[in-house]
Coordinates of C-alpha atoms and ligand atoms in Angstrom, one line a residue:
X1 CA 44.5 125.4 162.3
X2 CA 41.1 126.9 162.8
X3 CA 39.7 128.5 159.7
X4 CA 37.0 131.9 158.9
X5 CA 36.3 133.5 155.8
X6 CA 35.4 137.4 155.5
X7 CA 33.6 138.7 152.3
X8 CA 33.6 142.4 151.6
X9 CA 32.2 144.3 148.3
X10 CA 33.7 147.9 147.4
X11 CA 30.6 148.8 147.2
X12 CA 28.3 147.5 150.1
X13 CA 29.1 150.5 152.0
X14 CA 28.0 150.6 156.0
X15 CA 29.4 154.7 155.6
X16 CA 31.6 157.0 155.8
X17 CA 33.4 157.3 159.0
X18 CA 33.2 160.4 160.9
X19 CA 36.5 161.1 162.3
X20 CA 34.9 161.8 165.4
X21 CA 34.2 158.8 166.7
X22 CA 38.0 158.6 167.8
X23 CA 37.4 161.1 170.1
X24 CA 38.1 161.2 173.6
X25 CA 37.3 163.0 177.1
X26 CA 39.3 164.9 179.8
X27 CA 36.8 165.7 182.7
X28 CA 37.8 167.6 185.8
X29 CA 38.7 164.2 187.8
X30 CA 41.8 162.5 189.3
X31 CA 44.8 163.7 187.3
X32 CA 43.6 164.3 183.9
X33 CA 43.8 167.8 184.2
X34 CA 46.4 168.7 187.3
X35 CA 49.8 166.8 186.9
X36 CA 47.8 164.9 183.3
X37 CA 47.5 167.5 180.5
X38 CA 48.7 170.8 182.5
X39 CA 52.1 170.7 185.3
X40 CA 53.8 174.1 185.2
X41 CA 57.3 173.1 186.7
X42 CA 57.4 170.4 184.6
X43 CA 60.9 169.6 182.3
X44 CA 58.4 169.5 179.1
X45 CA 55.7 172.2 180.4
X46 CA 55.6 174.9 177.7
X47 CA 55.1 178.6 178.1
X48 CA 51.3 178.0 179.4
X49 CA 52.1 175.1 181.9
X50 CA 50.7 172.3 179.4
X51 CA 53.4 169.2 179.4
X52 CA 54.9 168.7 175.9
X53 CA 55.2 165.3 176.1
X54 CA 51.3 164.4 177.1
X55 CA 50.7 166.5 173.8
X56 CA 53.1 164.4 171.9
X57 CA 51.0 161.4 173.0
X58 CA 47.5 162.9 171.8
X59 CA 48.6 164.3 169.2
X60 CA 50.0 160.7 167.8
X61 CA 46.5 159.4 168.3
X62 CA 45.4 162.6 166.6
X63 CA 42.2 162.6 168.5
X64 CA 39.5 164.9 166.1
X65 CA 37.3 166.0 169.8
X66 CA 37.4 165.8 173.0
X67 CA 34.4 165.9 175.6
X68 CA 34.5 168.5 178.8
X69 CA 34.4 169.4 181.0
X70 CA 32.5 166.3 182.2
X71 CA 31.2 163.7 183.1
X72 CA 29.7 163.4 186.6
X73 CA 31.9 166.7 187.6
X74 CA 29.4 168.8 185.0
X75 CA 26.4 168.7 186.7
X76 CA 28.0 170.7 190.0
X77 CA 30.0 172.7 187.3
X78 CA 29.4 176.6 187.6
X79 CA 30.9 178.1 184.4
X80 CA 31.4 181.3 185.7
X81 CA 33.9 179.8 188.1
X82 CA 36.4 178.9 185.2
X83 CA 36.8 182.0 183.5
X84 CA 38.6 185.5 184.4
X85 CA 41.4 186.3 185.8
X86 CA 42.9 182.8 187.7
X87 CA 43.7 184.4 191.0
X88 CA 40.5 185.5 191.5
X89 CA 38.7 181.9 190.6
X90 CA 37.5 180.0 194.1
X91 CA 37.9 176.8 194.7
X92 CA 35.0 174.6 195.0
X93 CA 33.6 171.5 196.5
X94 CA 33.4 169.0 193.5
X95 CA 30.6 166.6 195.2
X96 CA 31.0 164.1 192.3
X97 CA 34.0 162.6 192.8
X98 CA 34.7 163.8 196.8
X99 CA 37.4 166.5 195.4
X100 CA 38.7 169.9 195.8
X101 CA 38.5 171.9 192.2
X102 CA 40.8 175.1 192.4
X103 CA 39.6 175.9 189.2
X104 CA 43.4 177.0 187.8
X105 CA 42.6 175.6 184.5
X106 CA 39.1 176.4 183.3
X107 CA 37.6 177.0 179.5
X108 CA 40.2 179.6 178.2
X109 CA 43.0 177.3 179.2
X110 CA 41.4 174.4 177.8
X111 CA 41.0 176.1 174.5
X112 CA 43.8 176.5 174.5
X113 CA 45.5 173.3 174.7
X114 CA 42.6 171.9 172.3
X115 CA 44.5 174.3 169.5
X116 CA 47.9 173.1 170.7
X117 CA 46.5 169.4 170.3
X118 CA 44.9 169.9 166.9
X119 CA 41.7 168.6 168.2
X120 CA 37.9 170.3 169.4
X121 CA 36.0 170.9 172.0
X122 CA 32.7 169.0 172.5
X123 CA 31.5 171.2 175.5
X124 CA 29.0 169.9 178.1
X125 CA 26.1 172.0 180.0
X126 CA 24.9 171.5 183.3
X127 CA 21.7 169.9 183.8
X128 CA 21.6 168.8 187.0
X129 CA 21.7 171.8 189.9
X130 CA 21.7 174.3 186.7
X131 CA 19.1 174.8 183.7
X132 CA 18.2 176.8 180.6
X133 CA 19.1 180.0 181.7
X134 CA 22.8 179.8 182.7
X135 CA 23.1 177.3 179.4
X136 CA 22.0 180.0 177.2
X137 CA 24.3 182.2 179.2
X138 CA 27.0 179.8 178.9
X139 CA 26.7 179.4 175.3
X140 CA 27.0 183.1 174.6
X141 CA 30.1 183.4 176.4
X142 CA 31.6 181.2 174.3
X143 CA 30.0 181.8 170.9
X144 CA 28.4 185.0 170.5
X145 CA 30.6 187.5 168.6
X146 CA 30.2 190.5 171.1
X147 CA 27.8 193.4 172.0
X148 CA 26.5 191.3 174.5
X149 CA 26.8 190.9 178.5
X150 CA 28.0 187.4 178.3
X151 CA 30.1 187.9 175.1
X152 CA 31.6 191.0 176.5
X153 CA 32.6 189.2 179.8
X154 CA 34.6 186.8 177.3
X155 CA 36.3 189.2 175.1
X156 CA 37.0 191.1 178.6
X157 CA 38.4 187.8 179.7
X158 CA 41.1 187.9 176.8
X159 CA 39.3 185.8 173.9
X160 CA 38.0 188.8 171.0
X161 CA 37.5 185.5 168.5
X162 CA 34.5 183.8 170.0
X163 CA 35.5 180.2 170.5
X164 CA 32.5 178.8 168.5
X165 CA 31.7 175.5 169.5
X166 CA 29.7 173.7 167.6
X167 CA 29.2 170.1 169.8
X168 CA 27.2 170.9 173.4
X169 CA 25.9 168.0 175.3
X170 CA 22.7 168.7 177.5
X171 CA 23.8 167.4 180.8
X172 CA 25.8 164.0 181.7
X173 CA 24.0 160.6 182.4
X174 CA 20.5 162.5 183.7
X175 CA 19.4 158.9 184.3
X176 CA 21.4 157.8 187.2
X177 CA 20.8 158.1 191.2
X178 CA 24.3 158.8 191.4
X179 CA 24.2 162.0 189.3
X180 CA 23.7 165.3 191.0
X181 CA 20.5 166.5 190.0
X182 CA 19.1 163.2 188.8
X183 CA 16.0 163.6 186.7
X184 CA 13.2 161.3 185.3
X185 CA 12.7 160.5 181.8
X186 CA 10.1 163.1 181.9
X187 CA 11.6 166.0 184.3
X188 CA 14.8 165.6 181.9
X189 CA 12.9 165.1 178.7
X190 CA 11.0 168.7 179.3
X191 CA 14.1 170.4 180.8
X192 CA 16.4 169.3 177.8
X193 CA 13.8 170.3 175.1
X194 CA 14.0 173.6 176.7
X195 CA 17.8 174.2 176.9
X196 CA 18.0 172.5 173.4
X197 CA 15.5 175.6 172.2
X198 CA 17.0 178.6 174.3
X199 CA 20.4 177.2 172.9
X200 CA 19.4 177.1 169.3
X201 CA 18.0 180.2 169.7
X202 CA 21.4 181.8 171.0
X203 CA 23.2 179.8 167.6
X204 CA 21.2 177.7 165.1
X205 CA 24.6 176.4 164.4
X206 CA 25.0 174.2 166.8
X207 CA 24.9 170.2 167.1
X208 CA 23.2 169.0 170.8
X209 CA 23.6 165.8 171.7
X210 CA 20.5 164.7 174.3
X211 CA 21.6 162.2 177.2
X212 CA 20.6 158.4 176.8
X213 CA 21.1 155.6 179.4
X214 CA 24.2 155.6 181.4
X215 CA 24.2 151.6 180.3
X216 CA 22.2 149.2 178.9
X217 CA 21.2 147.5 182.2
X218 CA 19.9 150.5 183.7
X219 CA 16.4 149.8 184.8
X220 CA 15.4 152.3 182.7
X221 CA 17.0 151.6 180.1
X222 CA 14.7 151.9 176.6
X223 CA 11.8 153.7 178.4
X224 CA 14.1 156.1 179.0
X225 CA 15.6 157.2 175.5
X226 CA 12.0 156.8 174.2
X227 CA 10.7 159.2 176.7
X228 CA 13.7 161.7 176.1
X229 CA 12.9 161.7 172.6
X230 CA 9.5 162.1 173.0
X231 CA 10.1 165.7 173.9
X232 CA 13.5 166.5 172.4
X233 CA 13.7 164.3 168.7
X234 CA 13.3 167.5 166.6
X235 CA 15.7 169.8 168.7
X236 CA 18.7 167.5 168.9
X237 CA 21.1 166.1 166.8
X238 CA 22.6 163.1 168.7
X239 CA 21.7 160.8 171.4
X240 CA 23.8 159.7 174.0
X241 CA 25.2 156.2 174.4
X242 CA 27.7 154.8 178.0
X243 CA 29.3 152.1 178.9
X244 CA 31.8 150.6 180.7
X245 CA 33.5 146.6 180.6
X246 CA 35.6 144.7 183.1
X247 CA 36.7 141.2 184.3
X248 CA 36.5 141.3 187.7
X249 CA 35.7 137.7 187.9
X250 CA 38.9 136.7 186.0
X251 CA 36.8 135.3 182.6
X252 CA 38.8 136.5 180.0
X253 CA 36.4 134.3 177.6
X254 CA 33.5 136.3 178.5
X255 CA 35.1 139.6 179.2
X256 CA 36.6 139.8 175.2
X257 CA 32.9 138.7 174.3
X258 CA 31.6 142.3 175.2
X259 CA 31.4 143.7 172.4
X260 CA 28.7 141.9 171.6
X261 CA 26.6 143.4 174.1
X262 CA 28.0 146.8 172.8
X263 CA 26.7 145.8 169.3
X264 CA 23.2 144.7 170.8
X265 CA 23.5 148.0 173.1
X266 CA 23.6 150.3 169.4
X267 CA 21.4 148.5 167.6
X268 CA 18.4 148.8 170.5
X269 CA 19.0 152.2 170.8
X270 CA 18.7 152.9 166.8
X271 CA 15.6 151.2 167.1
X272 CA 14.2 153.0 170.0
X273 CA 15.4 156.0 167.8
X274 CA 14.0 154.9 165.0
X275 CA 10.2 154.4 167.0
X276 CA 9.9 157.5 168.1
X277 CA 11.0 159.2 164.5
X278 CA 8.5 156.7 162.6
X279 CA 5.7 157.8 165.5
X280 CA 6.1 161.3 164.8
X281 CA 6.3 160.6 161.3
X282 CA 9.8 162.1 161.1
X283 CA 12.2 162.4 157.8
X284 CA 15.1 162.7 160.4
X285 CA 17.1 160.3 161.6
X286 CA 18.9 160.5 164.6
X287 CA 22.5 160.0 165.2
X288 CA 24.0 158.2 168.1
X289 CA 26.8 159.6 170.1
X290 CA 28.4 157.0 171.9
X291 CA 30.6 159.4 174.8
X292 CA 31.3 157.4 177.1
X293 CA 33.2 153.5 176.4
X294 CA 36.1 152.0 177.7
X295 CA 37.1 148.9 180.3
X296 CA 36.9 150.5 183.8
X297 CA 37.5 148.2 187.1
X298 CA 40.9 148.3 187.9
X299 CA 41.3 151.0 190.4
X300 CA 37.4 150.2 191.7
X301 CA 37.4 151.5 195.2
X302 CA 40.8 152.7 195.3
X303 CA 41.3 154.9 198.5
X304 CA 41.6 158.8 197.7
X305 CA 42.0 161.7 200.1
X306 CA 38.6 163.2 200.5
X307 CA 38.5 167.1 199.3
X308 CA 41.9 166.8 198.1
X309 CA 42.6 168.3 195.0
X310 CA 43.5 166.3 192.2
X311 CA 44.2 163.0 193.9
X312 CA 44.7 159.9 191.7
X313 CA 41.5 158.3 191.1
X314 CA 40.3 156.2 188.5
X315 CA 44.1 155.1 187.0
X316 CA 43.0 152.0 185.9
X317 CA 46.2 149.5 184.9
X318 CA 45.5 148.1 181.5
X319 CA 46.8 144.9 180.5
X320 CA 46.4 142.7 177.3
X321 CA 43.0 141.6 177.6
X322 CA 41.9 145.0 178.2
X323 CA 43.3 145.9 174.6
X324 CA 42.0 143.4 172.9
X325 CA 38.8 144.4 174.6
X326 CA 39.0 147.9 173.1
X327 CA 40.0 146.7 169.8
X328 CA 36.8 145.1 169.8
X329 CA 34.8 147.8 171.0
X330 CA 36.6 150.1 168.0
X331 CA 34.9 147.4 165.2
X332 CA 31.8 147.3 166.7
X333 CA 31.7 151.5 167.0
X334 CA 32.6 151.1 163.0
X335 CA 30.4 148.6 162.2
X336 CA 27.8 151.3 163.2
X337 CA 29.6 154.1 161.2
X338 CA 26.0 155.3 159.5
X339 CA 24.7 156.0 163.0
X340 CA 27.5 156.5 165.6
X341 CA 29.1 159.5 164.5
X342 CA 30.5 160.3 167.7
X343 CA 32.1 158.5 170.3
X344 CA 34.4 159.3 173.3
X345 CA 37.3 157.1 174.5
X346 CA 36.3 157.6 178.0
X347 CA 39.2 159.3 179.5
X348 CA 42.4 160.4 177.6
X349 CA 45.0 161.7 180.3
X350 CA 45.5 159.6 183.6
X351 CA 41.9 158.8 184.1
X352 CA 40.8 155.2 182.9
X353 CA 43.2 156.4 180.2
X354 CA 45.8 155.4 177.2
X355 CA 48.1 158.3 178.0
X356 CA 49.8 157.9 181.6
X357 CA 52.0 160.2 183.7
X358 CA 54.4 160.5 186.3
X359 CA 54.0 163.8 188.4
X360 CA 57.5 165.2 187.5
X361 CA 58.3 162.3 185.6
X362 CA 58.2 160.6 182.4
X363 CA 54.6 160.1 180.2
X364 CA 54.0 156.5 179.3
X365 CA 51.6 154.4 176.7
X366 CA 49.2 152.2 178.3
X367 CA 48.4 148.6 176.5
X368 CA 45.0 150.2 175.0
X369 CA 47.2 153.0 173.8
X370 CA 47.7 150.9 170.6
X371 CA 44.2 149.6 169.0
X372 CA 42.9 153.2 170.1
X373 CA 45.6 155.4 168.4
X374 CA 46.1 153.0 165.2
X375 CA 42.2 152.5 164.7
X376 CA 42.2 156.3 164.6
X377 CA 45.1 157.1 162.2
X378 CA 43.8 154.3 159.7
X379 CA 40.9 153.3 160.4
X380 CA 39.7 156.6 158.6
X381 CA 37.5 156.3 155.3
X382 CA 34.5 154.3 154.2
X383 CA 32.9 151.2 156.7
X384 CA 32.5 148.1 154.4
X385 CA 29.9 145.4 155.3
X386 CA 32.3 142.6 156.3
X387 CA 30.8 139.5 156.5
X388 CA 32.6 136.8 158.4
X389 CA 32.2 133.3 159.0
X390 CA 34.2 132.5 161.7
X391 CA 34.8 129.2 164.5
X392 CA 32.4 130.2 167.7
X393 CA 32.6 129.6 171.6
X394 CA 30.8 129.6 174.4
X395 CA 31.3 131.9 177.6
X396 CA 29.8 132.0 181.1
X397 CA 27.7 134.9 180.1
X398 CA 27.5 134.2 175.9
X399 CA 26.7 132.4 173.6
X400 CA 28.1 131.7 170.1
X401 CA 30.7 134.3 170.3
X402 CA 33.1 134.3 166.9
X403 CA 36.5 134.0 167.5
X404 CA 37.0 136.5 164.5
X405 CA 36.0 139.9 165.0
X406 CA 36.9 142.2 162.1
X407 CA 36.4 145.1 160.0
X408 CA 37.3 146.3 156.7
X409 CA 38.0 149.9 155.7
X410 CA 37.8 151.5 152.2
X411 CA 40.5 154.5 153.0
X412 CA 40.1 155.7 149.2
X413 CA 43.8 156.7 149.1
X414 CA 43.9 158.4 152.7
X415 CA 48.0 158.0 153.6
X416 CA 48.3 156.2 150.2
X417 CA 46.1 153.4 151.3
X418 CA 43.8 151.2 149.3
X419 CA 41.9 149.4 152.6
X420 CA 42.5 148.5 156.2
X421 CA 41.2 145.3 158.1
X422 CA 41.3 145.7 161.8
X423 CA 40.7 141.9 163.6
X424 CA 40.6 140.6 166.6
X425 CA 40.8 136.8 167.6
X426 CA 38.9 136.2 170.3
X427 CA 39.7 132.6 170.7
X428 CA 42.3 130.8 172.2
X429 CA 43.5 128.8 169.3
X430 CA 45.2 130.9 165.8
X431 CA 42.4 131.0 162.8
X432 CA 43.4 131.5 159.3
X433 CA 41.4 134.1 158.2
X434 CA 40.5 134.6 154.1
X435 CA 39.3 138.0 152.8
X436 CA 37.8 138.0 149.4
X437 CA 37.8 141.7 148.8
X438 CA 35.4 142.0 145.7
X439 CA 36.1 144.7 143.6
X440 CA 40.0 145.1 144.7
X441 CA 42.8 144.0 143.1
X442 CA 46.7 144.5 143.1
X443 CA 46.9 144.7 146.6
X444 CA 49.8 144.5 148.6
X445 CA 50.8 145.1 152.7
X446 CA 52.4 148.5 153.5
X447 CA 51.8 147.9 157.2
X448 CA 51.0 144.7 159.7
X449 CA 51.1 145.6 163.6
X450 CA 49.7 142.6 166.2
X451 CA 49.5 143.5 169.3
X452 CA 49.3 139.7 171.7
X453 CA 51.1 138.5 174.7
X454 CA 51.2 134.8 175.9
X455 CA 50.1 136.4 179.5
X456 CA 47.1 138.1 179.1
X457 CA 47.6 139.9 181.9
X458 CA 51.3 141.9 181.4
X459 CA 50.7 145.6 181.2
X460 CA 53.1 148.3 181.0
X461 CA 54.3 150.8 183.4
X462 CA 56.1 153.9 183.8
X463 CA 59.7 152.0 184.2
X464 CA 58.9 149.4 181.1
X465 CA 56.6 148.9 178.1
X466 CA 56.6 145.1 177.2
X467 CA 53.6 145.5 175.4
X468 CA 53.7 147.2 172.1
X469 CA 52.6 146.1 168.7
X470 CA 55.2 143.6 166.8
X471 CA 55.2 143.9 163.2
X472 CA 53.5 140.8 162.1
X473 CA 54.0 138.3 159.2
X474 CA 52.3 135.3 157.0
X475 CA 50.1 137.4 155.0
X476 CA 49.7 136.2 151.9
X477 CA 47.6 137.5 148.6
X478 CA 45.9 136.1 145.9
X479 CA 43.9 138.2 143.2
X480 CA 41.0 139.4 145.8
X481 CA 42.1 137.4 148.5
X482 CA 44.0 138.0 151.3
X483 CA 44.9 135.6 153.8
X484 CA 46.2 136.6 157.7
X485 CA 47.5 134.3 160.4
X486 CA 45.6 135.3 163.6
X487 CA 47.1 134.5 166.4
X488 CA 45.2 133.0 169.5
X489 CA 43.9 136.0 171.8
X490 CA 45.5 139.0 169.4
X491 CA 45.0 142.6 167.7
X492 CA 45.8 143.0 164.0
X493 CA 45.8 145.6 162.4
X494 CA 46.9 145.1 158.0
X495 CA 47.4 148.3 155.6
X496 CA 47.3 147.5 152.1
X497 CA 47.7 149.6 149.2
X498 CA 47.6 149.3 145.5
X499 CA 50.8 147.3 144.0
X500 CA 51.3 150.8 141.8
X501 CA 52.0 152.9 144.9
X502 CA 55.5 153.9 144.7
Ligands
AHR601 O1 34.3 158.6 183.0 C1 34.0 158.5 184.4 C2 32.6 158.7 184.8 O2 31.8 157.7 184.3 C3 31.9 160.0 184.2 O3 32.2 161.1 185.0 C4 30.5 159.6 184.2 O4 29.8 160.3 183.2 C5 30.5 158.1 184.1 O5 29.7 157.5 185.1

């Protein structure tokens, strides 16, 4: 059997992990919204319309914020059209994605839901047809305390409590053609500097995360963060990282390699960050906010009914690979845990998501369902710098790709546990993987899921779910060393706590 060897140190910290980077996104596209979060007539809807069992799902991910309203749909999104009394709301034309918006559920519903999911709103301004003046507006509708035109209007609207959000993002991927009201690095750079004062201005208290490339192959991509930050590095608090993976050629070898272009993806934007803060001689350092990530390709150019409203569009069909894929994409974000402190599952409900549903029918758990909602539960704590020598392979598209990818996690006690590992074999053969954990002792395995398939291409559906984690097996410990079977082309995920826990 193939072999690796992981090193980690109790204290050669990367960070702490912010719980928010297990957050996620519902924008006002497809179902994610109508017939995904909110179905009045449903057998589970509760007293608002919001189906029971959707929450049930989110919840079990426990999902700390959620992006929205969007996305593409943001930058034709007229606040004012959301709020007030819901017969009265008119339905718009939502050129992004070809729909029909009725506007039914808008901020106040939203809120509500957030509360009935235990997570937070990270609220998004328009930037593309709107600018600093209806964002200021915006912002005092929801946060301002009252005594105001705009707060008034939302107390009027039934909300005394202000909703005070704290996370805003200035407009949704500025940088690409396809965005409504696409900007330059320089007309964006000016007009975000300016919403990020006039919002500052209206609460000091809040975070603003400035938009970065769309992807790392944009044409711009690099000029344009450095350009962005140029203007905006001492009003913001985050920069925006997006991207999307998938296999449409059918190489799995390459397509499970990805995360390697994630990890090259971060680490050029810290140092573009990091340029601009050493040129203006800056004792800040700025924080990424990766908002957008996930595999989307499935449901590419899936037919839709144009102006419809809430067609099905984007339900992308995971299967294995595409887990594995996101497990991946989970180490790399915590690998990065002293810079990304946000990032967005990209969607949540329906939408390139982990949580399915049938209109009228049952909610299901798609295959990404599992790394997502177990990385968030216990993957919560301190980053340690894991060092792993692992077997490599070639791809199509890379190069010296490790079959082990891996991460450990210092959860100082969090649900009684001493650390996590969360691994992912790449490779199409098992590897015996040693960790040495230095400065750990008396370990032993409360939990061990793996999630593999021998056919990387089963996924789940609403009548069956053949792929859930197994409880795995063949762990065996030694003093600091801990030794796991990984299977060819699997997810792991191994608790361990200290031998004294009860
Ligand atoms: O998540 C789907 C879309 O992908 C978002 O609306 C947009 O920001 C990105 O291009």
């Amino acid at each position: 059997m193939k072999k690796a060897e992981v090193r980690v140190h109790k204290d050669f910290q990367v960070g702490e992990v912010d719980k928010r980077i297990y957050g996620s996104f519902i924008e006002h596209l497809g179902r994610a919204v109508y017939t995904g979060i909110y179905e009045p007539g449903h057998e589970t809807a509760d007293e608002d319309g919001f189906r029971q069992d959707v929450m049930d799902l989110v919840k079990e991910i426990d999902v700390p914020v959620i992006r929205y309203p969007g996305g593409n749909f943001v930058s034709g999104f007229d606040w004012e059209d959301s709020v007030g009394p819901v017969a009265d709301r008119p339905r718009r034309l939502d050129l992004a994605w070809g729909v029909t918006e009725t506007n039914e559920i808008g901020v106040h519903e939203f809120d509500k839901w957030l509360k009935k999911v235990n997570s937070e709103m990270m609220m998004a301004v328009n930037l593309g047809t709107r600018g600093v003046n209806e964002a200021r507006q915006f912002l005092e509708y929801c946060n301002h305390p009252g005594g105001s035109k705009f707060a008034d209007m939302r107390i009027k609207n039934g909300a005394k409590d202000p909703f005070g959000y704290k996370l805003w993002c200035l407009g949704n991927e500025m940088d690409g053609p396809w965005q409504i009201g696409h900007k330059t690095a320089t007309e964006y750079g000016r007009l975000a500097l300016e919403t990020a004062k006039v919002m500052k201005l209206t609460d000091p208290g809040v975070e603003l995360v400035v938009s970065g490339s769309s992807n790392s192959h944009m044409p711009t991509f690099g000029a344009w963060e450095a350009e962005v930050l140029d203007h905006t590095y001492d009003h913001v608090d985050y920069l925006s990282l997006h991207t999307y993976y998938g296999n449409p050629d059918n190489d799995t070898a390459s397509f499970l390699a990805n995360s390697l272009d994630m990890d090259e993806f971060i680490k050029t934007v810290i140092a573009t960050c990091d340029f601009v803060g050493g040129k203006k001689k800056s004792k800040k350092k700025m924080m990424l906010s990766f908002d957008e990530w996930n595999v989307w390709f499935h449901s590419n150019n899936a037919p839709f009914e144009r102006w419809s409203s809430a067609p099905p569009q984007l339900e992308d069909i995971y299967n294995v690979e595409d887990a594995l894929v996101v497990g991946t994409l989970l180490i790399t974000l915590l690998k990065h845990a002293d810079r990304v402190k946000i990032a967005n599952l990209a969607q949540l409900v329906n939408v390139i998501a982990p949580i399915m549903t049938v209109k009228g029918g049952k909610a299901w758990k798609q295959t990404i369902f599992y790394p997502y909602m177990f990385t968030s539960r216990f993957g919560r704590g301190t980053a340690l710098h894991t060092m792993v020598k692992s077997p490599k392979y070639d791809s199509k598209s890379y190069t010296d790709v490790p079959y082990v990818d891996t991460i450990v996690i210092d959860n100082g006690g969090l649900n009684g546990d001493a650390l996590t590992i969360f691994a992912v074999n790449r490779g199409e053969e098992a590897v015996l993987t040693s960790y040495e954990m230095f400065g750990y002792d008396n370990l032993k395995v409360v939990d061990h899921q793996v999630l593999t398939n021998p056919d990387m291409k089963k996924t789940n559906s609403p009548e069956q779910e053949p792929v859930t984690p197994a409880k795995g097996s063949g762990v065996e410990i030694d003093g600091v060393s801990v030794t796991v079977p990984l299977p060819a082309r699997s997810w792991q995920m191994i608790r361990l706590a200290n031998v004294t826990r009860a």
